[in-house]
Coordinates of C-alpha atoms in Angstrom, one line a residue:
X1042 CA 67.2 -4.0 4.0
X1043 CA 67.9 -1.2 6.4
X1044 CA 66.9 -1.9 10.0
X1045 CA 66.9 0.9 12.6
X1046 CA 66.7 0.2 16.3
X1047 CA 64.9 2.2 19.0
X1048 CA 63.5 2.6 22.4
X1049 CA 60.4 4.8 22.3
X1050 CA 58.3 5.7 25.3
X1051 CA 55.6 7.6 23.5
X1052 CA 53.5 4.5 23.4
X1053 CA 52.9 4.8 27.1
X1054 CA 51.9 8.4 26.8
X1055 CA 49.3 7.4 24.2
X1056 CA 48.4 4.4 26.3
X1057 CA 47.5 6.4 29.4
X1058 CA 45.5 8.8 27.3
X1059 CA 43.5 5.9 25.8
X1060 CA 42.9 3.9 29.0
X1061 CA 42.1 4.7 32.6
X1062 CA 45.1 5.1 34.8
X1063 CA 43.4 3.2 37.6
X1064 CA 43.3 0.1 35.5
X1065 CA 47.1 0.1 35.5
X1066 CA 47.9 1.4 39.0
X1067 CA 45.8 -1.2 40.7
X1068 CA 47.6 -4.2 39.2
X1069 CA 50.7 -4.1 41.5
X1070 CA 52.5 -2.1 44.1
X1071 CA 52.8 1.7 43.6
X1072 CA 56.7 1.5 43.5
X1073 CA 56.7 -0.7 40.4
X1074 CA 57.7 0.9 37.0
X1075 CA 54.7 1.6 34.7
X1076 CA 56.1 0.0 31.6
X1077 CA 56.8 -3.2 33.4
X1078 CA 53.3 -3.2 34.8
X1079 CA 51.8 -2.9 31.4
X1080 CA 53.9 -5.6 29.8
X1081 CA 53.2 -7.9 32.7
X1082 CA 49.5 -8.1 32.1
X1083 CA 48.0 -9.5 28.8
X1084 CA 44.9 -7.4 29.3
X1085 CA 46.9 -4.2 29.5
X1086 CA 49.0 -5.2 26.6
X1087 CA 45.8 -5.6 24.6
X1088 CA 44.9 -2.0 25.4
X1089 CA 48.1 -0.8 23.9
X1090 CA 47.0 -2.6 20.8
X1091 CA 43.6 -0.9 20.8
X1092 CA 45.4 2.5 20.5
X1093 CA 47.3 1.4 17.4
X1094 CA 44.0 0.3 15.8
X1095 CA 43.4 4.0 15.3
X1096 CA 45.9 3.9 12.5
X1097 CA 43.4 2.1 10.3
X1098 CA 41.4 5.3 9.8
X1099 CA 37.7 5.7 9.0
X1100 CA 35.4 8.4 7.5
X1101 CA 38.1 11.0 8.5
X1102 CA 40.9 12.0 6.2
X1103 CA 42.7 13.9 9.1
X1104 CA 41.7 13.4 12.7
X1105 CA 43.8 16.4 13.8
X1106 CA 42.0 18.9 11.6
X1107 CA 38.6 20.4 12.3
X1108 CA 37.3 19.9 8.8
X1109 CA 39.3 16.7 8.0
X1110 CA 37.7 14.8 10.7
X1111 CA 34.3 15.0 8.9
X1112 CA 35.0 13.8 5.4
X1113 CA 37.5 11.5 3.6
X1114 CA 39.8 11.5 0.6
X1115 CA 36.9 11.3 -1.8
X1116 CA 37.0 15.1 -2.0
X1117 CA 40.5 14.9 -3.6
X1118 CA 39.4 12.4 -6.2
X1119 CA 37.3 12.0 -9.3
X1120 CA 34.3 11.1 -7.2
X1121 CA 33.6 14.4 -5.4
X1122 CA 34.7 17.8 -4.2
X1123 CA 34.7 19.6 -0.9
X1124 CA 31.4 21.5 -0.8
X1125 CA 31.5 24.3 1.8
X1126 CA 32.3 27.6 0.1
X1127 CA 34.4 25.6 -2.5
X1128 CA 37.3 25.8 -0.1
X1129 CA 40.5 24.3 -1.5
X1130 CA 41.2 22.2 1.6
X1131 CA 43.3 19.7 -0.3
X1132 CA 45.3 22.5 -2.0
X1133 CA 44.6 21.0 -5.5
X1134 CA 44.0 24.3 -7.1
X1135 CA 46.8 26.1 -5.2
X1136 CA 49.3 23.3 -6.0
X1137 CA 51.1 21.1 -3.5
X1138 CA 54.3 22.2 -1.9
X1139 CA 56.6 20.5 0.5
X1140 CA 55.1 22.8 3.2
X1141 CA 51.4 22.6 2.3
X1142 CA 49.2 19.8 1.0
X1143 CA 46.2 20.9 3.0
X1144 CA 44.4 18.3 5.1
X1145 CA 46.7 15.6 3.8
X1146 CA 49.6 17.3 5.7
X1147 CA 49.8 14.8 8.6
X1148 CA 50.0 11.6 6.6
X1149 CA 53.7 11.1 7.0
X1150 CA 53.8 11.9 10.7
X1151 CA 50.6 10.1 11.5
X1152 CA 51.6 6.7 10.1
X1153 CA 55.1 6.9 11.4
X1154 CA 53.7 7.8 14.8
X1155 CA 51.8 4.5 14.8
X1156 CA 54.8 2.6 13.4
X1157 CA 56.9 3.9 16.4
X1158 CA 54.2 2.7 18.8
X1159 CA 54.2 -0.7 17.0
X1160 CA 57.9 -1.0 17.2
X1161 CA 58.1 -0.2 20.9
X1162 CA 55.5 -2.9 21.4
X1163 CA 57.2 -5.5 19.2
X1164 CA 60.6 -4.8 20.7
X1165 CA 59.3 -5.7 24.2
X1166 CA 56.6 -8.2 23.8
X1167 CA 58.6 -11.4 23.2
X1168 CA 60.5 -11.1 26.5
X1169 CA 57.5 -9.8 28.5
X1170 CA 55.9 -11.3 31.5
X1171 CA 52.6 -11.1 29.6
X1172 CA 53.9 -13.5 27.0
X1173 CA 55.0 -15.9 29.6
X1174 CA 51.6 -15.8 31.4
X1175 CA 49.5 -16.3 28.3
X1176 CA 51.6 -17.1 25.2
X1177 CA 48.7 -18.1 23.0
X1178 CA 46.8 -14.9 23.5
X1179 CA 49.8 -12.6 23.4
X1180 CA 51.1 -14.2 20.2
X1181 CA 47.9 -13.2 18.5
X1182 CA 48.2 -9.7 19.9
X1183 CA 51.7 -9.6 18.4
X1184 CA 50.5 -10.7 15.0
X1185 CA 47.8 -8.0 15.1
X1186 CA 50.4 -5.4 15.8
X1187 CA 52.6 -6.6 12.9
X1188 CA 49.5 -6.4 10.7
X1189 CA 48.8 -2.8 11.8
X1190 CA 52.4 -1.8 11.2
X1191 CA 52.4 -3.4 7.7
X1192 CA 49.1 -1.7 7.0
X1193 CA 50.6 1.6 7.8
X1194 CA 53.5 0.9 5.5
X1195 CA 51.0 -0.1 2.8
X1196 CA 49.4 3.3 3.1
X1197 CA 52.6 5.2 3.2
X1198 CA 54.0 3.8 0.0
X1199 CA 50.7 4.7 -1.8
X1200 CA 51.2 8.4 -0.8
X1201 CA 55.0 8.7 -1.0
X1202 CA 56.6 5.8 -2.8
X1203 CA 59.5 4.2 -1.0
X1204 CA 59.9 5.1 2.7
X1205 CA 62.3 4.2 5.4
X1206 CA 61.7 0.7 6.8
X1207 CA 62.0 0.8 10.6
X1208 CA 61.6 -2.6 12.3
X1209 CA 62.7 -1.3 15.7
X1210 CA 62.5 1.9 17.7
X1211 CA 65.2 4.6 17.5
X1212 CA 67.4 5.0 20.6
X1213 CA 68.8 8.3 21.8
X1214 CA 72.2 7.4 20.3
X1215 CA 70.7 6.4 16.9
X1216 CA 71.5 8.1 13.6
X1217 CA 68.3 10.0 12.9
X1218 CA 69.5 11.0 9.4
X1219 CA 67.7 8.0 7.9
X1220 CA 67.3 7.1 4.2
X1221 CA 64.4 5.8 2.2
X1222 CA 64.1 2.2 1.1
X1223 CA 63.2 1.4 -2.5
X1224 CA 59.5 0.9 -3.3
X1225 CA 60.3 -2.8 -4.1
X1226 CA 62.0 -3.3 -0.7
X1227 CA 58.9 -1.8 1.0
X1228 CA 56.5 -4.1 -0.9
X1229 CA 58.6 -7.1 0.0
X1230 CA 58.7 -6.1 3.7
X1231 CA 54.9 -5.5 3.8
X1232 CA 54.3 -8.9 2.2
X1233 CA 56.6 -10.7 4.6
X1234 CA 55.0 -9.1 7.6
X1235 CA 51.5 -9.9 6.4
X1236 CA 52.3 -13.5 5.6
X1237 CA 53.9 -14.1 9.0
X1238 CA 51.0 -12.4 10.8
X1239 CA 48.4 -14.3 8.8
X1240 CA 50.0 -17.6 9.9
X1241 CA 49.1 -16.7 13.5
X1242 CA 45.9 -14.7 13.3
X1243 CA 42.6 -16.4 13.8
X1244 CA 40.5 -17.3 10.8
X1245 CA 37.3 -15.9 12.4
X1246 CA 36.3 -13.6 15.2
X1247 CA 33.2 -13.6 17.4
X1248 CA 30.6 -11.0 16.9
X1249 CA 31.9 -9.1 19.9
X1250 CA 35.3 -8.8 18.3
X1251 CA 34.0 -7.3 15.0
X1252 CA 36.7 -4.9 13.8
X1253 CA 39.6 -7.1 15.0
X1254 CA 42.1 -8.4 12.5
X1255 CA 41.8 -11.9 11.0
X1256 CA 43.9 -14.0 8.7
X1257 CA 41.7 -13.0 5.8
X1258 CA 42.3 -9.3 6.6
X1259 CA 46.0 -9.7 6.5
X1260 CA 45.8 -11.4 3.1
X1261 CA 43.5 -8.7 1.8
X1262 CA 46.0 -6.0 2.6
X1263 CA 48.6 -8.2 0.8
X1264 CA 46.3 -8.4 -2.2
X1265 CA 45.8 -4.7 -2.5
X1266 CA 49.5 -3.9 -2.0
X1267 CA 50.6 -6.3 -4.8
X1268 CA 47.8 -5.1 -7.1
X1269 CA 49.0 -1.5 -6.7
X1270 CA 52.6 -2.5 -7.1
X1271 CA 51.8 -4.3 -10.4
X1272 CA 50.0 -1.3 -11.8
X1273 CA 51.0 1.2 -14.6
X1274 CA 52.2 3.8 -12.1
X1275 CA 55.0 1.6 -10.9
X1276 CA 56.0 0.0 -14.3
X1277 CA 59.5 1.3 -15.3
X1278 CA 58.3 1.8 -18.8
X1279 CA 55.5 4.2 -17.8
X1280 CA 56.3 5.5 -14.3
X1281 CA 56.5 9.3 -14.0
X1282 CA 59.9 8.8 -12.6
X1283 CA 61.9 5.7 -13.3
X1284 CA 63.6 5.5 -10.0
X1285 CA 63.8 2.7 -7.4
X1286 CA 61.8 4.8 -5.0
X1287 CA 58.8 4.4 -7.2
X1288 CA 59.1 1.4 -9.6
X1289 CA 58.4 -2.3 -9.3
X1290 CA 60.5 -4.5 -11.5
X1291 CA 59.3 -8.1 -10.6
X1292 CA 58.5 -10.0 -13.8
X1293 CA 55.9 -12.1 -11.9
X1294 CA 54.1 -9.0 -10.6
X1295 CA 50.7 -9.8 -12.1
X1296 CA 50.9 -13.5 -11.1
X1297 CA 51.8 -12.5 -7.6
X1298 CA 48.9 -10.1 -7.5
X1299 CA 46.5 -12.8 -8.8
X1300 CA 47.9 -15.4 -6.3
X1301 CA 47.4 -12.9 -3.4
X1302 CA 43.8 -12.3 -4.3
X1303 CA 43.2 -16.0 -4.9
X1304 CA 44.3 -16.8 -1.4
X1305 CA 41.5 -14.7 -0.1
X1306 CA 39.1 -16.0 -2.7
X1307 CA 39.9 -19.6 -1.5
X1308 CA 39.3 -18.7 2.1
X1309 CA 35.9 -17.3 1.1
X1310 CA 35.1 -20.4 -0.8
X1311 CA 34.7 -18.4 -4.0
X1312 CA 31.1 -17.8 -2.9
X1313 CA 28.7 -15.2 -4.3
X1314 CA 28.4 -11.9 -2.6
X1315 CA 25.3 -11.4 -0.3
X1316 CA 22.3 -11.1 -2.6
X1317 CA 20.1 -8.0 -2.6
X1318 CA 16.8 -7.3 -4.3
X1319 CA 16.9 -3.5 -4.4
X1320 CA 18.8 -0.3 -3.6
X1321 CA 17.6 -0.2 0.1
X1322 CA 18.9 -3.7 0.8
X1323 CA 22.2 -2.8 -0.9
X1324 CA 22.5 0.3 1.2
X1325 CA 22.0 -1.6 4.4
X1326 CA 25.1 -3.7 3.6
X1327 CA 27.1 -0.7 4.8
X1328 CA 25.3 -0.1 8.0
X1329 CA 26.1 -3.3 10.0
X1330 CA 28.6 -6.2 10.1
X1331 CA 28.1 -8.8 7.5
X1332 CA 30.0 -11.6 5.8
X1333 CA 31.1 -9.5 2.8
X1334 CA 33.2 -7.3 5.1
X1335 CA 36.7 -8.6 5.6
X1336 CA 38.0 -5.8 7.8
X1337 CA 36.2 -2.6 9.0
X1338 CA 36.4 0.2 11.5
X1339 CA 33.5 -0.2 13.8
X1340 CA 32.0 3.0 15.2
X1341 CA 32.3 2.2 18.9
X1342 CA 34.1 3.7 21.9
X1343 CA 36.3 0.7 22.3
X1344 CA 38.1 0.8 18.9
X1345 CA 37.5 4.4 17.8
X1346 CA 39.0 7.3 19.8
X1347 CA 36.2 9.7 18.9
X1348 CA 33.8 7.5 20.8
X1349 CA 30.2 8.4 19.9
X1350 CA 30.9 11.8 18.3
X1351 CA 28.1 12.0 15.7
X1352 CA 29.7 15.1 14.2
X1353 CA 32.0 12.7 12.4
X1354 CA 29.3 10.4 11.0
X1355 CA 27.9 10.6 7.5
X1356 CA 24.3 11.3 8.6
X1357 CA 25.3 14.8 9.7
X1358 CA 28.4 15.4 7.6
X1359 CA 26.9 14.3 4.3
X1360 CA 23.1 14.9 4.4
X1361 CA 21.8 17.8 2.3
X1362 CA 21.6 21.2 4.1
X1363 CA 17.8 21.2 4.2
X1364 CA 17.8 18.2 6.5
X1365 CA 20.2 20.0 8.9
X1366 CA 23.2 18.3 7.3
X1367 CA 26.5 19.7 6.3
X1368 CA 26.8 18.1 2.8
X1369 CA 30.6 18.3 2.9
X1370 CA 31.2 16.1 -0.1
X1371 CA 29.5 16.9 -3.4
X1372 CA 29.8 14.1 -5.9
X1373 CA 30.7 15.3 -9.4
X1374 CA 28.3 14.9 -12.2
X1375 CA 31.4 13.5 -14.1
X1376 CA 31.5 10.7 -11.7
X1377 CA 27.8 9.9 -11.6
X1378 CA 28.0 9.1 -15.3
X1379 CA 30.1 6.0 -14.3
X1380 CA 26.8 4.5 -13.1
X1381 CA 25.2 2.4 -15.8
X1382 CA 21.6 2.2 -16.9
X1383 CA 19.4 -0.5 -15.4
X1384 CA 19.8 -2.6 -18.5
X1385 CA 23.6 -2.6 -18.3
X1386 CA 24.3 -0.1 -21.0
X1387 CA 26.5 2.9 -20.2
X1388 CA 25.7 6.6 -20.2
X1389 CA 27.5 7.0 -23.6
X1390 CA 24.7 5.0 -25.3
X1391 CA 21.3 5.8 -26.7
X1392 CA 19.4 4.5 -23.6
X1393 CA 20.7 7.4 -21.5
X1394 CA 18.5 10.5 -21.7
X1395 CA 20.8 13.3 -20.8
X1396 CA 17.7 15.5 -19.9
X1397 CA 16.6 12.9 -17.4
X1398 CA 19.8 11.8 -15.7
X1399 CA 18.1 10.2 -12.7
X1400 CA 15.8 7.9 -14.7
X1401 CA 16.4 4.1 -15.3
X1402 CA 19.8 4.0 -13.7
X1403 CA 21.4 1.0 -12.1
X1404 CA 20.5 0.1 -8.6
X1405 CA 23.7 1.5 -7.0
X1406 CA 23.0 5.0 -8.3
X1407 CA 19.9 5.1 -6.0
X1408 CA 21.7 3.5 -3.1
X1409 CA 24.9 5.6 -3.1
X1410 CA 23.7 9.1 -4.4
X1411 CA 21.3 11.8 -3.4
X1412 CA 20.0 13.8 -6.4
X1413 CA 17.2 16.2 -7.1
X1414 CA 13.9 14.3 -6.5
X1415 CA 15.4 11.4 -4.5
X1416 CA 13.2 10.2 -1.7
X1417 CA 15.2 10.7 1.5
X1418 CA 14.1 10.8 5.1
X1419 CA 10.4 11.2 4.3
X1420 CA 10.5 13.7 1.5
X1421 CA 12.1 14.4 -1.9
X1422 CA 15.4 16.1 -2.1
X1423 CA 15.0 19.7 -3.5
X1424 CA 18.1 21.4 -4.9
X1425 CA 16.1 23.7 -7.3
X1426 CA 15.6 27.4 -7.1
X1427 CA 12.3 28.8 -8.1
X1428 CA 11.5 31.3 -10.9
X1429 CA 8.3 32.3 -9.1
X1430 CA 8.7 32.0 -5.3
X1431 CA 5.1 33.1 -4.8
X1432 CA 3.8 30.0 -6.6
X1433 CA 6.6 27.7 -5.8
X1434 CA 9.1 28.3 -2.9
X1435 CA 12.8 27.6 -3.4
X1436 CA 13.8 24.0 -2.8
X1437 CA 14.4 23.1 0.8
X1438 CA 18.0 21.9 0.0
X1439 CA 18.8 24.8 -2.3
X1440 CA 21.1 27.8 -1.7
X1441 CA 17.9 29.6 -0.5
X1442 CA 16.4 26.7 1.5
X1443 CA 16.6 25.4 5.1
X1444 CA 19.5 25.0 7.3
X1445 CA 22.9 26.5 6.7
X1446 CA 22.6 27.2 3.0
X1447 CA 26.4 27.6 2.6
X1448 CA 26.3 23.8 2.8
X1449 CA 23.9 23.4 -0.1
X1450 CA 25.3 21.2 -2.8
X1451 CA 27.3 22.9 -5.5
X1452 CA 27.0 20.0 -7.9
X1453 CA 23.3 18.9 -7.4
X1454 CA 24.4 15.7 -5.6
X1455 CA 25.1 14.4 -2.1
X1456 CA 26.4 11.1 -0.8
X1457 CA 23.8 8.6 0.5
X1458 CA 26.2 5.7 1.0
X1459 CA 27.0 5.0 4.7
X1460 CA 24.0 7.0 5.9
X1461 CA 21.6 5.3 8.4
X1462 CA 18.2 6.9 7.7
X1463 CA 16.7 5.2 10.8
X1464 CA 18.6 7.6 13.2
X1465 CA 18.6 11.3 13.6
X1466 CA 20.8 13.4 11.2
X1467 CA 22.4 15.0 14.2
X1468 CA 23.3 12.8 17.1
X1469 CA 22.1 9.4 15.8
X1470 CA 24.3 6.5 16.6
X1471 CA 24.2 3.1 15.0
X1472 CA 25.7 0.2 16.9
X1473 CA 29.0 -1.0 15.2
X1474 CA 28.3 0.9 12.0
X1475 CA 31.3 -0.1 9.9
X1476 CA 33.6 1.9 7.7
X1477 CA 34.7 -0.8 5.3
X1478 CA 38.4 -1.0 4.9
X1479 CA 38.7 -4.2 3.0
X1480 CA 35.8 -6.2 1.5
X1481 CA 35.2 -9.3 -0.6
X1482 CA 33.9 -7.3 -3.5
X1483 CA 37.3 -5.5 -3.7
X1484 CA 39.1 -8.8 -3.6
X1485 CA 37.1 -10.2 -6.5
X1486 CA 37.8 -7.1 -8.5
X1487 CA 41.5 -7.3 -7.6
X1488 CA 41.5 -10.8 -8.9
X1489 CA 39.7 -9.9 -12.1
X1490 CA 42.1 -7.1 -12.8
X1491 CA 45.2 -9.3 -12.2
X1492 CA 43.8 -12.1 -14.3
X1493 CA 43.0 -9.8 -17.2
X1494 CA 46.7 -8.7 -17.3
X1495 CA 47.7 -12.4 -17.3
X1496 CA 45.4 -13.1 -20.3
X1497 CA 42.9 -15.2 -18.4
X1498 CA 39.8 -13.2 -19.5
X1499 CA 37.4 -16.0 -18.9
X1500 CA 38.1 -16.3 -15.2
X1501 CA 38.4 -12.5 -14.9
X1502 CA 34.8 -12.2 -16.2
X1503 CA 33.6 -14.7 -13.6
X1504 CA 34.8 -12.6 -10.7
X1505 CA 33.8 -9.3 -12.3
X1506 CA 30.3 -10.7 -12.7
X1507 CA 30.1 -11.8 -9.1
X1508 CA 30.2 -8.1 -8.2
X1509 CA 28.2 -6.7 -11.1
X1510 CA 25.4 -9.2 -11.1
X1511 CA 24.9 -8.8 -7.4
X1512 CA 24.1 -5.2 -8.2
X1513 CA 21.4 -6.5 -10.6
X1514 CA 23.4 -5.7 -13.7
X1515 CA 23.3 -8.2 -16.7
X1516 CA 26.3 -10.5 -17.2
X1517 CA 29.3 -8.8 -18.7
X1518 CA 30.7 -10.6 -21.8
X1519 CA 33.2 -8.0 -22.9
X1520 CA 36.8 -8.8 -23.9
X1521 CA 40.0 -7.0 -24.6
X1522 CA 40.4 -3.4 -23.6
X1523 CA 36.6 -3.2 -23.3
X1524 CA 36.8 -5.8 -20.5
X1525 CA 39.5 -3.8 -18.7
X1526 CA 37.4 -0.7 -18.8
X1527 CA 34.5 -2.7 -17.5
X1528 CA 36.6 -3.8 -14.5
X1529 CA 37.7 -0.2 -13.9
X1530 CA 34.1 1.0 -14.1
X1531 CA 32.9 -1.7 -11.7
X1532 CA 35.6 -0.8 -9.3
X1533 CA 34.7 2.9 -9.4
X1534 CA 31.0 2.3 -8.7
X1535 CA 31.1 -0.7 -6.3
X1536 CA 33.9 0.8 -4.1
X1537 CA 32.8 4.5 -4.4
X1538 CA 33.5 6.8 -1.5
X1539 CA 35.6 4.1 0.3
X1540 CA 38.9 5.8 -0.4
X1541 CA 39.9 4.0 -3.6
X1542 CA 39.4 6.5 -6.3
X1543 CA 42.3 8.8 -5.3
X1544 CA 44.7 5.9 -5.6
X1545 CA 43.1 3.9 -8.4
X1546 CA 43.1 6.8 -10.9
X1547 CA 46.7 7.5 -10.1
X1548 CA 47.9 3.9 -10.4
X1549 CA 46.0 3.6 -13.7
X1550 CA 47.5 7.0 -14.7
X1551 CA 44.1 8.2 -16.0
X1552 CA 44.9 11.9 -16.0
X1553 CA 41.4 12.7 -17.4
X1554 CA 40.1 11.7 -14.0
X1555 CA 42.8 13.7 -12.1
X1556 CA 42.6 17.0 -13.9
X1557 CA 39.2 17.9 -15.2
X1558 CA 36.4 20.5 -15.0
X1559 CA 34.0 19.4 -12.1
X1560 CA 30.6 19.4 -13.6
X1561 CA 27.4 20.0 -11.6
X1562 CA 23.7 20.4 -12.3
X1563 CA 21.9 23.6 -11.4
X1564 CA 18.2 22.9 -10.9
X1565 CA 15.4 25.4 -11.4
X1566 CA 11.6 25.2 -11.2
X1567 CA 9.8 27.5 -13.7
X1568 CA 6.5 29.4 -13.2
X1569 CA 4.5 26.3 -14.4
X1570 CA 6.1 24.0 -11.9
X1571 CA 8.4 22.2 -14.3
X1572 CA 11.8 21.3 -13.0
X1573 CA 14.9 21.3 -15.2
X1574 CA 18.6 21.8 -14.9
X1575 CA 21.6 23.4 -16.6
X1576 CA 25.0 21.7 -16.6
X1577 CA 27.7 24.0 -15.2
X1578 CA 31.4 23.9 -14.3
X1579 CA 31.8 24.3 -10.6
X1580 CA 35.6 24.3 -10.3
X1581 CA 38.4 22.8 -12.3
X1582 CA 40.5 20.2 -10.5
X1583 CA 44.2 20.8 -11.2
X1584 CA 46.9 18.1 -11.5
X1585 CA 50.6 18.1 -12.1
X1586 CA 52.8 15.1 -12.7
X1587 CA 54.4 15.6 -9.3
X1588 CA 51.0 15.1 -7.7
X1589 CA 51.2 11.3 -8.3
X1590 CA 52.8 11.4 -4.9
X1591 CA 52.7 13.6 -1.8
X1592 CA 55.9 15.5 -0.9
X1593 CA 57.8 14.4 2.1
X1594 CA 57.1 17.2 4.6
X1595 CA 59.7 20.0 4.5
X1596 CA 60.2 19.7 8.3
X1597 CA 61.1 16.0 7.9
X1598 CA 63.7 16.8 5.2
X1599 CA 65.2 19.4 7.6
X1600 CA 65.5 16.8 10.3
X1601 CA 66.9 14.0 8.0
X1602 CA 68.6 15.5 5.0
X1603 CA 69.4 12.0 3.8
X1604 CA 65.7 11.6 2.9
X1605 CA 65.3 12.2 -0.9
X1606 CA 62.4 14.6 -1.6
X1607 CA 59.9 13.4 -4.2
X1608 CA 60.3 14.8 -7.7
X1609 CA 58.9 18.2 -8.4
X1610 CA 59.0 19.5 -4.7

């Protein structure tokens, strides 16, 4: 495995931006060197760590982009599309190039920025005065930093395949013409780092430390990483490119994925998920810390560099236009058909009335989606246009309604999940509202998927049903490929808008969910007051085989020609 060494002072630039200078300058005499001051004080070392927690992301797909700070990668997935003016912010229709992938353009530089900060920290921490003063505390801080670095690598390989593994910072005399490690080497490095971090990290955190890493969080990242590695996208027999940069050849891959999930299952005691009785109770699971959340990004000034900027919260960014919202993500009608009926049958069956798509659906449909007629913030959502505006005015959330009508939904849906309806649409702040990064429901579904591929359908159904029955669905008894499809459907619905769909549909290589006509519902109210809809194609999402991965930015290839560009770019 290639190891590249470095001394990197950028961490301290970021540190002074993230913390008050007076906190540092008051610790010792003014003629002391700033770096030494920081690494002499466990409290200041902890603040360096806070800055790198920003690598975990949240509702924002790109914090350096005006638009990207206000929505996530759901708009480049099967789940939804970017709504405002049908702008092609992800460059799906234009086609990705090594110089332009839209709002995804900073992924390489962003993650490696935090890896550099992590490496500077890890290069210095063992010999620091802070470690000598409080070895127990600082050892945990070190484990947190190793977790954050491994988490960055886990994200990088999902976007790019194999990337350069850098365990130390690059010095001025280093060879910057670095090469990529194989995908398999990257997975092995991530797993090693997470295992070693998990051995040191605490099992639990106090309520005041919600959002800090635990042992379970480290093992959850390991679970996801190994599940992805085991998937079809990385199998040499099916991978788009059978190359070490992208394939995973371990014969024990599904067992390894199952074991990783089982480690988290055991820590959780294989318990049931938090029970709910209705859609409102389910929705509230995403508004405050709870036991089903393994690791989340809390919305607070201490751990989130945007502080209390409500412009990046779902209440404003996702509410329909008539409520003063921006409705930036329009769920596709295609995706909404993944939600079952209340009786557990799917929308392909006879119990689904295509003329009444909002009737008798499963509980999560009402918790996660806003649709024409949904009760939201004291009134019904109104996407319809009127045939007779004298008798019936156009709907308040329509293209002729209230607010900035350019934000009116193009598909007849908005996202309800993550919204706190107890606060104002604009400017409302919920204390510690979490963006879920890893949850127990995902782990149960990881376990079910791995067990299915190992042939243990009975146990797979147990953990699949722990998720499905919590959502008030009947017990799933399917077997064979029908069971696998049930696992995928449950994952699509339970984890919707949490950043999974973009990667899941790729690792399953389901191209019907990567390139497809985005369907929407155009609602109208006729002269008698009857409301109906017409199904329309809003846009067509494009996909090319090369788009299983992002290109390495052209500027990076220029700086390091030894990097091998991804196929097709």
